[in-house]
PDB file of C-alpha atoms in Angstrom:
ATOM      1  CA  MET A  27      -6.133  21.061 -25.198  1.00  0.00           C
ATOM      2  CA  ALA A  28      -5.590  20.677 -28.689  1.00  0.00           C
ATOM      3  CA  SER A  29      -7.220  22.971 -31.367  1.00  0.00           C
ATOM      4  CA  ASN A  30     -10.464  21.661 -32.535  1.00  0.00           C
ATOM      5  CA  ASN A  31      -9.738  22.822 -36.137  1.00  0.00           C
ATOM      6  CA  SER A  32      -6.986  20.397 -36.776  1.00  0.00           C
ATOM      7  CA  PRO A  33      -7.278  16.729 -37.566  1.00  0.00           C
ATOM      8  CA  VAL A  34      -5.619  14.831 -34.569  1.00  0.00           C
ATOM      9  CA  ARG A  35      -5.572  11.350 -33.315  1.00  0.00           C
ATOM     10  CA  LEU A  36      -6.974  11.728 -29.988  1.00  0.00           C
ATOM     11  CA  CYS A  37      -7.181   9.236 -27.407  1.00  0.00           C
ATOM     12  CA  LEU A  38      -9.733   9.009 -24.383  1.00  0.00           C
ATOM     13  CA  PHE A  39      -8.482   7.261 -21.227  1.00  0.00           C
ATOM     14  CA  GLY A  40     -11.245   6.913 -18.798  1.00  0.00           C
ATOM     15  CA  GLY A  41     -11.146   5.396 -15.255  1.00  0.00           C
ATOM     16  CA  SER A  42     -11.338   5.870 -11.643  1.00  0.00           C
ATOM     17  CA  PHE A  43      -7.635   6.695 -11.342  1.00  0.00           C
ATOM     18  CA  ASP A  44      -7.940   6.241  -7.499  1.00  0.00           C
ATOM     19  CA  PRO A  45      -5.024   6.687  -7.487  1.00  0.00           C
ATOM     20  CA  VAL A  46      -3.303   7.001 -10.789  1.00  0.00           C
ATOM     21  CA  HIS A  47      -0.263   4.787 -10.869  1.00  0.00           C
ATOM     22  CA  SER A  48       2.688   3.961 -12.869  1.00  0.00           C
ATOM     23  CA  GLY A  49       0.678   1.054 -14.666  1.00  0.00           C
ATOM     24  CA  HIS A  50      -1.684   3.565 -16.069  1.00  0.00           C
ATOM     25  CA  LEU A  51       1.305   5.680 -17.089  1.00  0.00           C
ATOM     26  CA  VAL A  52       2.979   2.868 -18.981  1.00  0.00           C
ATOM     27  CA  LEU A  53      -0.176   1.928 -20.812  1.00  0.00           C
ATOM     28  CA  ALA A  54      -0.695   5.830 -22.077  1.00  0.00           C
ATOM     29  CA  GLU A  55       2.993   5.900 -23.133  1.00  0.00           C
ATOM     30  CA  LYS A  56       2.771   2.791 -25.052  1.00  0.00           C
ATOM     31  CA  ALA A  57      -0.391   3.544 -26.817  1.00  0.00           C
ATOM     32  CA  HIS A  58       0.919   6.894 -27.635  1.00  0.00           C
ATOM     33  CA  ALA A  59       3.759   5.445 -29.410  1.00  0.00           C
ATOM     34  CA  VAL A  60       2.003   2.302 -30.904  1.00  0.00           C
ATOM     35  CA  ALA A  61      -0.939   4.259 -32.346  1.00  0.00           C
ATOM     36  CA  ALA A  62       0.930   7.558 -33.142  1.00  0.00           C
ATOM     37  CA  LEU A  63      -1.381   9.537 -30.997  1.00  0.00           C
ATOM     38  CA  ASP A  64      -1.303  13.381 -30.925  1.00  0.00           C
ATOM     39  CA  ARG A  65      -3.161  13.650 -27.397  1.00  0.00           C
ATOM     40  CA  VAL A  66      -4.176  11.337 -24.658  1.00  0.00           C
ATOM     41  CA  ILE A  67      -6.890  12.764 -22.449  1.00  0.00           C
ATOM     42  CA  PHE A  68      -7.146  11.115 -19.029  1.00  0.00           C
ATOM     43  CA  LEU A  69     -10.782  11.418 -17.757  1.00  0.00           C
ATOM     44  CA  PRO A  70     -11.348  10.538 -14.056  1.00  0.00           C
ATOM     45  CA  CYS A  71     -15.084   9.472 -13.667  1.00  0.00           C
ATOM     46  CA  ARG A  72     -17.208  10.798 -10.779  1.00  0.00           C
ATOM     47  CA  GLN A  73     -18.454   7.225 -10.380  1.00  0.00           C
ATOM     48  CA  SER A  74     -17.782   4.320 -12.715  1.00  0.00           C
ATOM     49  CA  PRO A  75     -21.042   2.300 -13.704  1.00  0.00           C
ATOM     50  CA  HIS A  76     -18.512  -0.698 -13.629  1.00  0.00           C
ATOM     51  CA  LYS A  77     -17.618  -0.334  -9.974  1.00  0.00           C
ATOM     52  CA  PRO A  78     -20.851   0.953  -8.099  1.00  0.00           C
ATOM     53  CA  GLU A  79     -19.408  -0.820  -4.810  1.00  0.00           C
ATOM     54  CA  HIS A  80     -16.402   1.526  -4.787  1.00  0.00           C
ATOM     55  CA  ALA A  81     -16.877   5.102  -3.786  1.00  0.00           C
ATOM     56  CA  PRO A  82     -13.407   7.131  -5.011  1.00  0.00           C
ATOM     57  CA  VAL A  83     -12.027   9.772  -3.282  1.00  0.00           C
ATOM     58  CA  ALA A  84     -12.902  13.370  -4.353  1.00  0.00           C
ATOM     59  CA  ALA A  85     -12.605  13.874  -8.110  1.00  0.00           C
ATOM     60  CA  ASN A  86     -10.755  17.183  -7.399  1.00  0.00           C
ATOM     61  CA  HIS A  87      -7.802  14.899  -5.748  1.00  0.00           C
ATOM     62  CA  ARG A  88      -7.806  12.286  -8.454  1.00  0.00           C
ATOM     63  CA  ALA A  89      -7.436  15.111 -11.166  1.00  0.00           C
ATOM     64  CA  ALA A  90      -4.858  16.879  -9.051  1.00  0.00           C
ATOM     65  CA  MET A  91      -2.947  13.664  -8.817  1.00  0.00           C
ATOM     66  CA  LEU A  92      -3.150  13.066 -12.493  1.00  0.00           C
ATOM     67  CA  LYS A  93      -1.926  16.436 -13.460  1.00  0.00           C
ATOM     68  CA  LEU A  94       1.181  15.893 -11.066  1.00  0.00           C
ATOM     69  CA  ALA A  95       1.717  12.508 -12.711  1.00  0.00           C
ATOM     70  CA  LEU A  96       1.536  13.863 -16.326  1.00  0.00           C
ATOM     71  CA  ALA A  97       3.296  17.190 -15.701  1.00  0.00           C
ATOM     72  CA  ASP A  98       6.308  16.138 -18.074  1.00  0.00           C
ATOM     73  CA  TRP A  99       4.124  14.889 -20.785  1.00  0.00           C
ATOM     74  CA  PRO A 100       3.075  17.475 -23.309  1.00  0.00           C
ATOM     75  CA  TRP A 101       0.949  15.166 -25.156  1.00  0.00           C
ATOM     76  CA  ALA A 102      -1.205  14.172 -22.200  1.00  0.00           C
ATOM     77  CA  GLU A 103      -3.867  16.068 -20.397  1.00  0.00           C
ATOM     78  CA  VAL A 104      -6.642  16.012 -17.804  1.00  0.00           C
ATOM     79  CA  SER A 105     -10.269  16.540 -18.383  1.00  0.00           C
ATOM     80  CA  THR A 106     -12.779  16.707 -15.533  1.00  0.00           C
ATOM     81  CA  TRP A 107     -15.741  16.550 -18.030  1.00  0.00           C
ATOM     82  CA  GLU A 108     -17.052  13.399 -16.566  1.00  0.00           C
ATOM     83  CA  ALA A 109     -16.212  14.227 -12.911  1.00  0.00           C
ATOM     84  CA  ASP A 110     -18.188  17.272 -13.411  1.00  0.00           C
ATOM     85  CA  ARG A 111     -21.364  15.515 -14.247  1.00  0.00           C
ATOM     86  CA  GLU A 112     -23.857  13.663 -12.124  1.00  0.00           C
ATOM     87  CA  PRO A 113     -22.915  10.041 -11.881  1.00  0.00           C
ATOM     88  CA  PRO A 114     -22.629   7.411 -13.360  1.00  0.00           C
ATOM     89  CA  SER A 115     -20.273   8.159 -16.216  1.00  0.00           C
ATOM     90  CA  PHE A 116     -21.325   6.525 -19.501  1.00  0.00           C
ATOM     91  CA  SER A 117     -18.917   6.307 -22.269  1.00  0.00           C
ATOM     92  CA  TRP A 118     -21.051   7.120 -25.202  1.00  0.00           C
ATOM     93  CA  GLN A 119     -21.814  10.395 -23.678  1.00  0.00           C
ATOM     94  CA  THR A 120     -18.047  11.194 -23.353  1.00  0.00           C
ATOM     95  CA  VAL A 121     -17.488  10.160 -26.738  1.00  0.00           C
ATOM     96  CA  GLU A 122     -20.512  12.434 -28.213  1.00  0.00           C
ATOM     97  CA  HIS A 123     -19.059  15.377 -26.061  1.00  0.00           C
ATOM     98  CA  PHE A 124     -15.289  15.032 -27.405  1.00  0.00           C
ATOM     99  CA  ARG A 125     -16.883  14.429 -31.143  1.00  0.00           C
ATOM    100  CA  SER A 126     -18.537  17.659 -30.961  1.00  0.00           C
ATOM    101  CA  LEU A 127     -15.569  19.469 -29.642  1.00  0.00           C
ATOM    102  CA  PHE A 128     -13.164  17.795 -32.364  1.00  0.00           C
ATOM    103  CA  PRO A 129     -15.275  16.843 -35.331  1.00  0.00           C
ATOM    104  CA  ARG A 130     -12.172  15.979 -37.587  1.00  0.00           C
ATOM    105  CA  ALA A 131     -10.421  14.205 -34.966  1.00  0.00           C
ATOM    106  CA  GLU A 132     -10.035  10.367 -35.222  1.00  0.00           C
ATOM    107  CA  LEU A 133     -10.890   9.156 -31.865  1.00  0.00           C
ATOM    108  CA  PHE A 134      -9.241   6.124 -29.892  1.00  0.00           C
ATOM    109  CA  TRP A 135     -10.260   4.712 -26.522  1.00  0.00           C
ATOM    110  CA  LEU A 136      -7.753   2.843 -24.285  1.00  0.00           C
ATOM    111  CA  LEU A 137      -9.194   0.075 -22.313  1.00  0.00           C
ATOM    112  CA  GLY A 138      -8.494  -3.419 -20.655  1.00  0.00           C
ATOM    113  CA  GLY A 139      -9.186  -6.642 -22.341  1.00  0.00           C
ATOM    114  CA  ASP A 140     -11.956  -7.330 -19.645  1.00  0.00           C
ATOM    115  CA  GLN A 141     -13.876  -4.290 -20.694  1.00  0.00           C
ATOM    116  CA  TRP A 142     -13.204  -5.207 -24.528  1.00  0.00           C
ATOM    117  CA  THR A 143     -14.852  -8.348 -23.856  1.00  0.00           C
ATOM    118  CA  ALA A 144     -17.903  -6.694 -22.403  1.00  0.00           C
ATOM    119  CA  LEU A 145     -18.456  -3.945 -24.750  1.00  0.00           C
ATOM    120  CA  GLU A 146     -21.668  -5.242 -25.960  1.00  0.00           C
ATOM    121  CA  LYS A 147     -23.068  -4.770 -22.444  1.00  0.00           C
ATOM    122  CA  TRP A 148     -22.108  -1.118 -22.566  1.00  0.00           C
ATOM    123  CA  ALA A 149     -24.771   1.578 -23.197  1.00  0.00           C
ATOM    124  CA  ARG A 150     -24.980   2.080 -27.074  1.00  0.00           C
ATOM    125  CA  PRO A 151     -22.253  -0.281 -28.379  1.00  0.00           C
ATOM    126  CA  ASP A 152     -22.994   0.589 -31.935  1.00  0.00           C
ATOM    127  CA  PHE A 153     -22.393   4.256 -31.422  1.00  0.00           C
ATOM    128  CA  LEU A 154     -19.084   3.227 -29.912  1.00  0.00           C
ATOM    129  CA  ALA A 155     -18.139   1.205 -32.644  1.00  0.00           C
ATOM    130  CA  ALA A 156     -18.740   3.842 -35.301  1.00  0.00           C
ATOM    131  CA  ASN A 157     -17.020   6.568 -33.449  1.00  0.00           C
ATOM    132  CA  LEU A 158     -14.011   4.877 -31.849  1.00  0.00           C
ATOM    133  CA  HIS A 159     -10.838   2.813 -32.628  1.00  0.00           C
ATOM    134  CA  PHE A 160     -10.113   0.846 -29.379  1.00  0.00           C
ATOM    135  CA  LEU A 161      -6.561   0.417 -27.890  1.00  0.00           C
ATOM    136  CA  VAL A 162      -6.937  -2.681 -26.005  1.00  0.00           C
ATOM    137  CA  PHE A 163      -4.226  -3.890 -23.611  1.00  0.00           C
ATOM    138  CA  PRO A 164      -4.267  -7.605 -22.343  1.00  0.00           C
ATOM    139  CA  ARG A 165      -5.841  -8.464 -18.710  1.00  0.00           C
ATOM    140  CA  GLY A 166      -4.106 -11.622 -17.232  1.00  0.00           C
ATOM    141  CA  ASP A 167      -3.636 -14.551 -19.763  1.00  0.00           C
ATOM    142  CA  ALA A 168      -6.928 -13.903 -21.750  1.00  0.00           C
ATOM    143  CA  PRO A 169      -6.294 -13.226 -25.463  1.00  0.00           C
ATOM    144  CA  VAL A 170      -7.512 -10.042 -27.093  1.00  0.00           C
ATOM    145  CA  LEU A 171      -9.565 -11.334 -30.022  1.00  0.00           C
ATOM    146  CA  PRO A 172     -11.160  -9.366 -32.829  1.00  0.00           C
ATOM    147  CA  LYS A 173     -14.726  -8.202 -32.303  1.00  0.00           C
ATOM    148  CA  PRO A 174     -17.152  -7.921 -35.322  1.00  0.00           C
ATOM    149  CA  GLY A 175     -17.928  -4.340 -35.944  1.00  0.00           C
ATOM    150  CA  PHE A 176     -15.302  -3.078 -33.877  1.00  0.00           C
ATOM    151  CA  ARG A 177     -11.840  -1.689 -34.767  1.00  0.00           C
ATOM    152  CA  HIS A 178      -9.043  -2.288 -32.370  1.00  0.00           C
ATOM    153  CA  THR A 179      -5.115  -2.371 -32.044  1.00  0.00           C
ATOM    154  CA  LEU A 180      -3.550  -4.527 -29.435  1.00  0.00           C
ATOM    155  CA  ILE A 181      -1.134  -2.644 -26.946  1.00  0.00           C
ATOM    156  CA  GLN A 182       1.189  -4.764 -25.232  1.00  0.00           C
ATOM    157  CA  ALA A 183       2.136  -3.181 -21.853  1.00  0.00           C
ATOM    158  CA  LEU A 184       2.324  -4.711 -18.602  1.00  0.00           C
ATOM    159  CA  HIS A 185       2.929  -3.418 -15.127  1.00  0.00           C
ATOM    160  CA  PRO A 186       2.128  -4.859 -11.618  1.00  0.00           C
ATOM    161  CA  ALA A 187       0.622  -1.714 -10.044  1.00  0.00           C
ATOM    162  CA  SER A 188      -2.873  -1.949  -8.746  1.00  0.00           C
ATOM    163  CA  SER A 189      -5.110   0.918  -7.397  1.00  0.00           C
ATOM    164  CA  THR A 190      -6.908  -1.428  -5.171  1.00  0.00           C
ATOM    165  CA  ARG A 191      -3.472  -2.816  -3.697  1.00  0.00           C
ATOM    166  CA  LEU A 192      -2.234   0.842  -3.327  1.00  0.00           C
ATOM    167  CA  ARG A 193      -5.390   1.979  -1.635  1.00  0.00           C
ATOM    168  CA  GLN A 194      -4.914  -0.954   0.824  1.00  0.00           C
ATOM    169  CA  THR A 195      -1.308  -0.339   1.378  1.00  0.00           C
ATOM    170  CA  LEU A 196      -1.822   3.347   2.206  1.00  0.00           C
ATOM    171  CA  ALA A 197      -4.617   2.820   4.490  1.00  0.00           C
ATOM    172  CA  ALA A 198      -2.389   0.374   6.485  1.00  0.00           C
ATOM    173  CA  GLY A 199       0.294   3.057   6.684  1.00  0.00           C
ATOM    174  CA  THR A 200       2.888   1.052   4.850  1.00  0.00           C
ATOM    175  CA  PRO A 201       4.989   2.348   1.844  1.00  0.00           C
ATOM    176  CA  PRO A 202       3.752   1.217  -1.686  1.00  0.00           C
ATOM    177  CA  PRO A 203       5.612  -1.025  -3.687  1.00  0.00           C
ATOM    178  CA  ALA A 204       8.783   0.686  -5.071  1.00  0.00           C
ATOM    179  CA  GLY A 205       7.905   2.182  -8.674  1.00  0.00           C
ATOM    180  CA  TRP A 206       4.135   2.022  -8.272  1.00  0.00           C
ATOM    181  CA  LEU A 207       3.400   5.691  -7.402  1.00  0.00           C
ATOM    182  CA  PRO A 208       5.054   8.688  -9.063  1.00  0.00           C
ATOM    183  CA  ALA A 209       6.843  10.517  -6.372  1.00  0.00           C
ATOM    184  CA  PRO A 210       4.671  13.741  -6.756  1.00  0.00           C
ATOM    185  CA  VAL A 211       1.685  11.677  -6.548  1.00  0.00           C
ATOM    186  CA  LEU A 212       2.845   9.994  -3.267  1.00  0.00           C
ATOM    187  CA  ASP A 213       3.822  13.300  -1.884  1.00  0.00           C
ATOM    188  CA  TYR A 214       0.042  14.530  -2.395  1.00  0.00           C
ATOM    189  CA  VAL A 215      -1.470  11.535  -1.048  1.00  0.00           C
ATOM    190  CA  ARG A 216       0.596  11.988   2.145  1.00  0.00           C
ATOM    191  CA  LEU A 217      -0.039  15.880   2.151  1.00  0.00           C
ATOM    192  CA  HIS A 218      -3.791  15.466   2.070  1.00  0.00           C
ATOM    193  CA  GLY A 219      -4.069  12.398   4.173  1.00  0.00           C
ATOM    194  CA  LEU A 220      -5.691  10.454   1.216  1.00  0.00           C
ATOM    195  CA  TYR A 221      -6.740   6.778   1.867  1.00  0.00           C
ATOM    196  CA  ALA A 222      -5.309   6.788   5.438  1.00  0.00           C
ATOM    197  CA  SER A 223      -8.898   5.389   6.508  1.00  0.00           C
ATOM    198  CA  GLY A 224      -9.892   3.836   3.564  1.00  0.00           C
ATOM    199  CA  GLY A 225     -10.308   7.148   1.298  1.00  0.00           C
TER     200      GLY A 225
END
């Protein structure tokens, strides 16, 4: 992890990553370039408060798949801080943690337009607004509009991959769509029999 004594542009990218797919990677790569980020930290959550109906595969598997997917990117890393905590994972706690580790860093948060629209419903939105610059990618055709009190930059990156679709495909025993899963991740899924019976 980057030194906490240097001012860095550090982006947090939270999610289930169940499994991580090429769409996640395209977004991170574009955000890294557009925002001139020094580091992107992928944060697999233990249980998302936004997806209470979905129980993801074990966090150690999701973290392992992320590490495989990010192996060639020196600027990307995986933190299991959220996954190691009792669920659910709240973003303000994550921000507070990384702010304490990197007091001089400029913190960014990468998220979709649907989450951007709902930010006021998140826990402690004022704290998030004060501590984060949001990197927002569109979802569907809905425009990403400015939000008073929040800083944001639009990230234009599109990829058709879907974790839900991948889980369904893998559970059915059929190959995933071409280009959706990095080869080392697919090998890992098959080696450990993940998603074969719904996770």
